[in-house]
Coordinates of C-alpha atoms and ligand atoms in Angstrom, one line a residue:
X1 CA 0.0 0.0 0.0
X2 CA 1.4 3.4 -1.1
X3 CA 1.5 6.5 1.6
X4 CA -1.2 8.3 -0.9
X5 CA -3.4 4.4 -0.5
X6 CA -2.7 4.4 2.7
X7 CA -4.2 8.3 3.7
X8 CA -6.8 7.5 1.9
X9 CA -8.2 5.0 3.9
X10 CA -7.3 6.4 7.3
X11 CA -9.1 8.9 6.4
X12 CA -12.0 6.5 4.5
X13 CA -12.3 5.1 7.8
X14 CA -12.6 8.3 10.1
X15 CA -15.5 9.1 7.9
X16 CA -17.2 5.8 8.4
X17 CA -16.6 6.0 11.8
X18 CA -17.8 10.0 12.4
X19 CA -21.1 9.3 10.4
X20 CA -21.9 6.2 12.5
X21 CA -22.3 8.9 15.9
X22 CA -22.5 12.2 13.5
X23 CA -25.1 14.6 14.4
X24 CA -25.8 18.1 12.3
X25 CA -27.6 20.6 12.8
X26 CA -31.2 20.7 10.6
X27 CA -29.5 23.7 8.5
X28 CA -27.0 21.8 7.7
X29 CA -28.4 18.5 7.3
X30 CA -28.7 18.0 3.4
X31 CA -25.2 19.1 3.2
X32 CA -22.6 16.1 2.2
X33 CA -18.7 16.1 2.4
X34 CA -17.6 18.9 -0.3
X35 CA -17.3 17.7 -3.6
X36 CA -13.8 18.8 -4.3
X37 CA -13.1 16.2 -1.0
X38 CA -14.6 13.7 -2.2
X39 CA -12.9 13.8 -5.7
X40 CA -9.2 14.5 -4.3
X41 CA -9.7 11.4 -2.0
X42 CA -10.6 9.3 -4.4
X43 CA -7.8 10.7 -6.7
X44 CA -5.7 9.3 -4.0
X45 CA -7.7 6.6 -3.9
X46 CA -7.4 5.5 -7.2
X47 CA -3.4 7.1 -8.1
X48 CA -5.7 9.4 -11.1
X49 CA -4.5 12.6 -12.1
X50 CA -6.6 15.4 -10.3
X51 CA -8.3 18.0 -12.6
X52 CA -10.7 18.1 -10.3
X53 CA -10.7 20.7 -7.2
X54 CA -9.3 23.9 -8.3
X55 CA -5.7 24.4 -6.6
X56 CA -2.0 25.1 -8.2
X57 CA -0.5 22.2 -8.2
X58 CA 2.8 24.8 -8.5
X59 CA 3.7 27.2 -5.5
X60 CA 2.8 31.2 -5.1
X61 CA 5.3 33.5 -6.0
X62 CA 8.6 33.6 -4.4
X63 CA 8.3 37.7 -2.8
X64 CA 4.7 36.8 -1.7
X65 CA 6.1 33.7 1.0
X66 CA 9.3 36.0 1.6
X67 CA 7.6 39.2 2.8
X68 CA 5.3 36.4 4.9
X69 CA 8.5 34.4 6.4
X70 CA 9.7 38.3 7.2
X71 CA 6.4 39.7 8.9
X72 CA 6.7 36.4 11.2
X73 CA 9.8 37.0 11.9
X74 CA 9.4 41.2 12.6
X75 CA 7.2 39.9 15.7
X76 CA 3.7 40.5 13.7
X77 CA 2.3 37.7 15.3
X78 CA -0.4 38.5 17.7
X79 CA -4.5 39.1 16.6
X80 CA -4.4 41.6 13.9
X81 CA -7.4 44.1 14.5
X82 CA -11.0 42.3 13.5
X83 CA -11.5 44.3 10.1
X84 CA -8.0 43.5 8.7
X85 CA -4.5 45.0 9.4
X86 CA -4.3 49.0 7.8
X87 CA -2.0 48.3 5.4
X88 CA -3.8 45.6 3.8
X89 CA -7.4 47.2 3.9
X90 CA -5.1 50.0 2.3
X91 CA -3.8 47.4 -0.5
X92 CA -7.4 46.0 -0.9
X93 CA -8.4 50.0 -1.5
X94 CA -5.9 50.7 -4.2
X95 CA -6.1 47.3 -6.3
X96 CA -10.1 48.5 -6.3
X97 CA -9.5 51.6 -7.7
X98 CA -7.1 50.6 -10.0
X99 CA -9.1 47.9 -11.1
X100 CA -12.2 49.4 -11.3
X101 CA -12.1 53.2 -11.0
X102 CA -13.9 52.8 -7.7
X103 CA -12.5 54.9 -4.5
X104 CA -13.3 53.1 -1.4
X105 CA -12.4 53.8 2.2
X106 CA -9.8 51.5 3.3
X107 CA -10.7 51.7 7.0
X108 CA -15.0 52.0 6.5
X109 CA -15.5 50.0 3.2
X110 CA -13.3 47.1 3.5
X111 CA -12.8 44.1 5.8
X112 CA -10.6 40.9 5.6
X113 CA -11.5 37.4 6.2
X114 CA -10.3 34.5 6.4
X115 CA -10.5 33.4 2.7
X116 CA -13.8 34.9 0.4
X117 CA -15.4 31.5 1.7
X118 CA -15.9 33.6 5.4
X119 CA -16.3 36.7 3.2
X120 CA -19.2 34.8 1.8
X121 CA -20.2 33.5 5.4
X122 CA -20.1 37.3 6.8
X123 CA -22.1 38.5 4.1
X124 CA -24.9 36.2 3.8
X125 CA -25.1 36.0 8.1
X126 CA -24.6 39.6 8.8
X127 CA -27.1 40.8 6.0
X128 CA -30.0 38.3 5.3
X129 CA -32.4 37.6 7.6
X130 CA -34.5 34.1 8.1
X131 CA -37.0 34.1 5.2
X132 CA -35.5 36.4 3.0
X133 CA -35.1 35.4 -0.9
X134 CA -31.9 35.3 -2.3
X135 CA -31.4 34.3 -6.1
X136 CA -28.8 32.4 -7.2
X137 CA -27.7 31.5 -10.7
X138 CA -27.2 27.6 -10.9
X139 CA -24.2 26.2 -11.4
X140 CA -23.2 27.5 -8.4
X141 CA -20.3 27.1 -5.7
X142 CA -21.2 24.7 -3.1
X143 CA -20.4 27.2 0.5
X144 CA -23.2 29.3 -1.5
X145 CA -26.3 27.1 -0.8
X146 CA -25.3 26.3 2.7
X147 CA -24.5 29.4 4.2
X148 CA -28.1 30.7 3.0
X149 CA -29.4 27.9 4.9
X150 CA -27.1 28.6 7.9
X151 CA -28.6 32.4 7.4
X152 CA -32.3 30.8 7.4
X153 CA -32.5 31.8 3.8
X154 CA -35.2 31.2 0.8
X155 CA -33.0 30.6 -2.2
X156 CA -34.4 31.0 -5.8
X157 CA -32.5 29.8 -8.1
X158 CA -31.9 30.4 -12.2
X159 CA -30.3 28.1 -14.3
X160 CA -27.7 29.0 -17.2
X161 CA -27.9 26.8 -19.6
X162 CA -25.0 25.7 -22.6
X163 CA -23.9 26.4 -25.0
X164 CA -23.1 30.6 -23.7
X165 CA -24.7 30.7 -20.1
X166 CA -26.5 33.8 -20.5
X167 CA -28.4 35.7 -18.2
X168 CA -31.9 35.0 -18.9
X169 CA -33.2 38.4 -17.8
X170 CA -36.8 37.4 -18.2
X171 CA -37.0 34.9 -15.9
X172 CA -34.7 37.2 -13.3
X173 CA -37.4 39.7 -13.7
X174 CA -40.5 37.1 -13.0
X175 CA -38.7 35.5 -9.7
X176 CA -38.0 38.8 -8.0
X177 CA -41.0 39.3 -5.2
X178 CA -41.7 41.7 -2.6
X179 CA -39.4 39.6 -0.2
X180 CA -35.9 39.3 -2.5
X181 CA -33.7 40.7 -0.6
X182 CA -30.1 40.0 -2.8
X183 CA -28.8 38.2 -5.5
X184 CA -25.6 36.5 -5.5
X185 CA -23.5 36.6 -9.0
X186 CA -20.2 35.6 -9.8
X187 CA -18.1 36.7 -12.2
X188 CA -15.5 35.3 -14.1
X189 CA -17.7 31.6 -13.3
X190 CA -16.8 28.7 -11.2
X191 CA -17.8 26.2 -12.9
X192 CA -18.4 27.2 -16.6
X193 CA -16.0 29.5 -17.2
X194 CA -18.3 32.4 -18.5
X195 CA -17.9 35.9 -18.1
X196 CA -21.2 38.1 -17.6
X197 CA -21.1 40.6 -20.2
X198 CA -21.4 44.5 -19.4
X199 CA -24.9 43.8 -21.5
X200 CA -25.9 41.1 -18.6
X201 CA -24.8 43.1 -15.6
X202 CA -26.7 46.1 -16.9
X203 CA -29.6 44.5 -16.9
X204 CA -29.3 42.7 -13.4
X205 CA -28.5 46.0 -12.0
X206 CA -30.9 47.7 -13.3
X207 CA -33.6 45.3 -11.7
X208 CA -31.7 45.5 -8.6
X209 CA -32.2 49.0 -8.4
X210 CA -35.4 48.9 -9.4
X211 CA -36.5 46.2 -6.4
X212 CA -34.3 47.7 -4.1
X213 CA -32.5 44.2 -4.1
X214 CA -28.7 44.1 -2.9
X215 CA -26.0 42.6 -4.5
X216 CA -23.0 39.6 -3.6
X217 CA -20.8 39.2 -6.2
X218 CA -18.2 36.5 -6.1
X219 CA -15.2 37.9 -8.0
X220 CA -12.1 35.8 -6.9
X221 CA -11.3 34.5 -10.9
X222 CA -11.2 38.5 -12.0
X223 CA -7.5 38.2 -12.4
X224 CA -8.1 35.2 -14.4
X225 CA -10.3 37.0 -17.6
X226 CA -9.1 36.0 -20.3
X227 CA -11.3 37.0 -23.9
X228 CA -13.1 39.4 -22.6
X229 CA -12.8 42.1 -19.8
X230 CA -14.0 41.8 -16.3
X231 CA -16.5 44.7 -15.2
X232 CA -16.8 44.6 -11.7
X233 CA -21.0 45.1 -10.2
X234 CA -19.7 47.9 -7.8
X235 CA -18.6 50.0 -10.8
X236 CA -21.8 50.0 -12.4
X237 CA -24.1 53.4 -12.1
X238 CA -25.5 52.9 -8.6
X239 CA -24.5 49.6 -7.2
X240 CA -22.1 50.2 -5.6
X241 CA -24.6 51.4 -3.0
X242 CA -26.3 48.2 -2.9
X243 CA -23.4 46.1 -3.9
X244 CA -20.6 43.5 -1.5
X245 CA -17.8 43.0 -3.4
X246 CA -15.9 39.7 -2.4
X247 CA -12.5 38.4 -3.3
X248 CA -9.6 36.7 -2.0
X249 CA -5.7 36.5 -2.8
X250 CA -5.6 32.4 -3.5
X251 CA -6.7 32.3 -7.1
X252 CA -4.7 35.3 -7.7
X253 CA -1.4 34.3 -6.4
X254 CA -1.2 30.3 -6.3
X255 CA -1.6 30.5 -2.6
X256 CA -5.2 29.2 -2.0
X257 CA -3.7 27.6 1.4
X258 CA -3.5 30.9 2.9
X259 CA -7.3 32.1 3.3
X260 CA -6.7 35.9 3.1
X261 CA -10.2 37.0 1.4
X262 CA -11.6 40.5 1.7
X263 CA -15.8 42.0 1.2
X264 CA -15.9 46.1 -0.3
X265 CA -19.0 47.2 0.4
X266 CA -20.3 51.1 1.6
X267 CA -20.2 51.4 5.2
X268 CA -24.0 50.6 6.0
X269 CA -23.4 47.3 4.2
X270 CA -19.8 46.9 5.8
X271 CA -21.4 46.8 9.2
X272 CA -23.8 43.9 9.0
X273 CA -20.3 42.3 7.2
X274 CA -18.1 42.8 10.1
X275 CA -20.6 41.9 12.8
X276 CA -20.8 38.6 11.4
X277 CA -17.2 38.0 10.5
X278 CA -16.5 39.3 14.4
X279 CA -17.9 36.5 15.4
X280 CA -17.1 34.1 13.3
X281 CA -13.4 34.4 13.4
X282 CA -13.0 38.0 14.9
X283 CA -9.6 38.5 12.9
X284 CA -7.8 36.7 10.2
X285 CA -3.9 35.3 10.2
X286 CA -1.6 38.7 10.9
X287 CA 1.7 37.5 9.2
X288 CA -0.3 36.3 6.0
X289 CA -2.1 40.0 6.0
X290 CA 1.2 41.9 5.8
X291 CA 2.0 39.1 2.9
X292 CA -1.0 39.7 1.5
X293 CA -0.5 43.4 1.3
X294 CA 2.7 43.3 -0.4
X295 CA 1.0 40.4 -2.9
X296 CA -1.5 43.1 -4.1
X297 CA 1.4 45.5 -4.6
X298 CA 2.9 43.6 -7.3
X299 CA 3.9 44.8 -10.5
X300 CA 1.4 45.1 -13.5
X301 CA 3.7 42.3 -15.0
X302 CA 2.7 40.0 -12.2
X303 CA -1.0 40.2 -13.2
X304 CA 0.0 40.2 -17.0
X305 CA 2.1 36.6 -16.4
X306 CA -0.1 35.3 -14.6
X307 CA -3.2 35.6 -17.6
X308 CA -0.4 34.3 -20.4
X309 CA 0.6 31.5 -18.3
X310 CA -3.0 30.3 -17.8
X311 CA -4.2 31.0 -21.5
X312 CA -1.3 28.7 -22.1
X313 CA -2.7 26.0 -20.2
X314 CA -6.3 26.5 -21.0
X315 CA -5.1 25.7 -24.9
X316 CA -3.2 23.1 -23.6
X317 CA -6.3 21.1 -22.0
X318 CA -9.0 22.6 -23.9
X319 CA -7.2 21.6 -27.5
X320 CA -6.7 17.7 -25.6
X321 CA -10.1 18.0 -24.5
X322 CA -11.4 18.3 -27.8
X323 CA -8.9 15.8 -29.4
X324 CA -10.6 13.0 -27.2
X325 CA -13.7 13.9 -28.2
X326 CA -15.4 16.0 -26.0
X327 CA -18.1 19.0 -26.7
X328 CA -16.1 21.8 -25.3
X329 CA -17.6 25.4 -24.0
X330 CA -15.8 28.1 -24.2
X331 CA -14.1 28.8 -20.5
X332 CA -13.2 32.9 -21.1
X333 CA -12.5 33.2 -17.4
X334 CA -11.2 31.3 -14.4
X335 CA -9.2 28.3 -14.0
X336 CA -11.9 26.0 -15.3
X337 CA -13.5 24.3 -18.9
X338 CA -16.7 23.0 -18.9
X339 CA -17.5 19.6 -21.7
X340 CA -20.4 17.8 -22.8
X341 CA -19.9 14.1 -21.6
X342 CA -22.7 12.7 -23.3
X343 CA -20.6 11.2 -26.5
X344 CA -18.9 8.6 -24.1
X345 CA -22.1 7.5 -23.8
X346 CA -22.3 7.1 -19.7
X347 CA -25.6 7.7 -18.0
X348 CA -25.1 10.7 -16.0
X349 CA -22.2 13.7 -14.8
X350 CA -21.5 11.1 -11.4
X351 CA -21.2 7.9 -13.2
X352 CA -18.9 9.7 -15.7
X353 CA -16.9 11.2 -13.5
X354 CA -16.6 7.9 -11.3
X355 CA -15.7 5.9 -14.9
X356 CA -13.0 8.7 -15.0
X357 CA -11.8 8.0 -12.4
X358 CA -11.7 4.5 -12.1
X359 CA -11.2 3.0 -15.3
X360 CA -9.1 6.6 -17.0
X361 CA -7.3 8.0 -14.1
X362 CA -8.6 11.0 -14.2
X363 CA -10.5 13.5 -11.9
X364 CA -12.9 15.8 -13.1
X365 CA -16.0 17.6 -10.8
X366 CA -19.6 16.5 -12.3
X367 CA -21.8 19.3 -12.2
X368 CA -25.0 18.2 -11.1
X369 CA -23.5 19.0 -7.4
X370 CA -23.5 23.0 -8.6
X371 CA -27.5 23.1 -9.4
X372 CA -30.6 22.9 -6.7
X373 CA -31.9 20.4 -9.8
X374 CA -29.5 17.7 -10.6
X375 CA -31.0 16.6 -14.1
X376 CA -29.6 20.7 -14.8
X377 CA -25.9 19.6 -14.8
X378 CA -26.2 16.4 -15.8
X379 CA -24.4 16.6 -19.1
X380 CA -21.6 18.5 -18.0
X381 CA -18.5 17.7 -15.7
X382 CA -15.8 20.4 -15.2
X383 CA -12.0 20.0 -15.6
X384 CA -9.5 22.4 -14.0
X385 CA -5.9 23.7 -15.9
X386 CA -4.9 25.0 -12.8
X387 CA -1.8 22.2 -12.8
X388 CA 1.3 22.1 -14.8
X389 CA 2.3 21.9 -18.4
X390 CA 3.3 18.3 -17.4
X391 CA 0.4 17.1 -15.8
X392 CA -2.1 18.8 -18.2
X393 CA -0.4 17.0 -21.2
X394 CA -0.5 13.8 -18.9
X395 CA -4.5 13.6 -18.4
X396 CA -4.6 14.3 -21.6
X397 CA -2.9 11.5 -23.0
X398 CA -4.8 9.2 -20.5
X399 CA -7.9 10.1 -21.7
X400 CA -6.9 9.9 -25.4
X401 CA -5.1 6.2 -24.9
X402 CA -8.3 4.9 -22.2
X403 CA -11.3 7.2 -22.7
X404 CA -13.4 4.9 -25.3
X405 CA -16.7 6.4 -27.4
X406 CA -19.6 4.2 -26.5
Ligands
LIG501 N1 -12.8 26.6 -5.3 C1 -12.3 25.4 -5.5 C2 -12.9 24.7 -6.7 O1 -14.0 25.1 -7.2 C3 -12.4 24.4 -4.4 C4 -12.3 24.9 -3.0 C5 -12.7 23.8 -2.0 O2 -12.2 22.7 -2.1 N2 -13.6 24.1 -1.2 O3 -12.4 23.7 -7.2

């Protein structure tokens, strides 16, 4: 048995044993082990190469881990005040505004978490109330869904459909009542890859303003945009009243260990934020702050390597993908490519993924798991380039040599 075997069913057996005396909450109860567990397990499991959960399998950049190896050592070790330490809330202020032309107060209009994950959290508790509606587009991340149950929300949910995801502003319209109270976007799209359009986020805002409905928007790919530009909600004519605007330094920099995420939002939205995030972790890791700040300092070039080094693995995967024979969408954003399964002939996005797995050696996410109704993503399974030249090149081959039409 390898070390990788071997984890795994420590681990497989800790499970077994925790569900046999597990109790949960009712808010919680639907809710299973994440998906991107289950899939790196079995990955383990089953030696296949993981395109599965979304994280570097390279390291973050070298003056990011030295300015945290020298904050530890400067003695910046003790809580770092709730709302983040000043000179990243200050970092967090100017990447906005360069960004998106938006001037934000560092100290009233932005607070770090740990990871957008607890940005999410914060939000979602600290704003929404028990019985309030909250839209959300399907696919969708999984911490959405249950943290709006842990808030006591209704959720509502839309579904983009294939081949372009778009917005279907109609339906929006029709499912906003009386009682919605926010909708939660996100922009460049985990798990299809889209990005929404200026066209689409016009028209969402515009509803939102006119239904006095706030807005979350999940924007932790925006570095990652690749054929088209990404237009953040706050910079839109009157959102950014009514908007929270969350994002984290993991995607950004390779370094989605570290949990440094961040919500901008005006100050009478910032409170109901920082409430929450008070008590759910009160302050986030000081030496990684201090990192953080010097991370979001980085040259231009950074940012412009980074996008040419993905787009170089997107073609890598996304030309294999279609060399096997899958139905490729378009991923213009984020670290992820959506296919159509369907030609390979297997029954559903879980059996095809598990026949990945098993009989390819391969890990891909099925995306039935993103949508409140499963027969939604059951076509489509998700693939991630966020792993080396070598390794992309490596599934590849695997699924050309094993993967067989049906
Ligand atoms: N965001 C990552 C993904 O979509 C997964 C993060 C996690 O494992 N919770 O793959």
């Amino acid at each position: 048995m390898n070390v990788g075997s071997f984890t795994y069913h420590v681990f497989a057996l800790f499970c077994y044993l925790l569900s046999s005396v597990c109790q949960v909450a009712k808010r919680l109860e639907k809710f299973k082990t994440t998906i991107f567990s289950q899939m790196s397990m079995l990955a383990i499991k089953h030696g296949a190469i993981n395109l599965g959960q979304g994280f570097p399998n390279f390291d973050g950049p070298e003056f990011v881990k030295e300015a945290a190896i020298q904050a530890i050592k400067d003695g910046k070790n003790q809580y770092a005040r709730g709302c983040g330490v000043p000179d990243l809330n200050s970092a967090i202020a100017e990447r906005f505004k360069k960004d998106t032309g938006v001037v934000v107060d560092p100290e009233k209009e932005v607070t770090v978490t740990s990871g957008c994950t607890e940005a999410i959290a914060a939000s979602m508790l600290g704003l929404i109330n028990p019985g309030d509606e909250v839209i959300l587009f399907a696919p969708f991340y999984d911490s959405y869904e249950a943290t709006l149950s842990m808030a006591g929300a209704k959720i509502k949910c839309i579904t983009l459909r294939p081949p372009d995801f778009a917005v279907p502003i109609d339906e929006l319209k029709s499912t906003i009542t009386k009682n919605t109270r926010a909708t939660l976007i996100n922009t460049p799209h985990n798990p299809t890859g889209k990005i929404f359009t200026r066209e689409e986020l016009n028209a969402i805002a515009s509803l939102c303003i006119e239904n006095d409905v706030l807005v979350f928007t999940d924007e932790v790919y925006d570095k990652l945009a690749f054929d088209m530009d990404h237009i953040s909600m706050a910079s839109l004519p009157g959102m950014f009243e009514r908007t929270v605007t969350l994002n984290s330094l993991g995607k950004t920099f390779s370094l989605t260990g570290w949990k440094i995420g961040w919500a901008i939002a005006p100050p009478h939205l910032t409170w109901g934020v920082r409430q929450a995030h008070s008590f759910l972790t009160f302050a986030t890791s000081t030496p990684m702050q201090w990192a953080a700040a010097a991370a979001l300092r980085a040259p231009d070039s950074y940012f412009a390597d980074l996008k040419s080094d993905y787009m170089a693995k997107r073609a890598i995967l996304v030309e294999g993908l279609k060399a096997v024979g899958f139905k490729v969408f378009p991923s213009c954003g984020t670290y992820f490519v959506v296919v159509d399964h369907t030609p390979f002939g297997l029954d559903n996005d879980v059996a095809f993924c598990e026949y990945l797995i098993k009989e390819v050696g391969v890990v891909a996410i099925p995306t039935s798991v993103f949508c409140l109704n499963p027969e939604d993503g059951k076509n489509l399974v998700r693939f991630t380039f966020c792993k080396d030249e070598k390794t992309l090149r490596a599934a590849v081959e695997r699924m050309k040599e094993r993967l067989l039409r049906k």
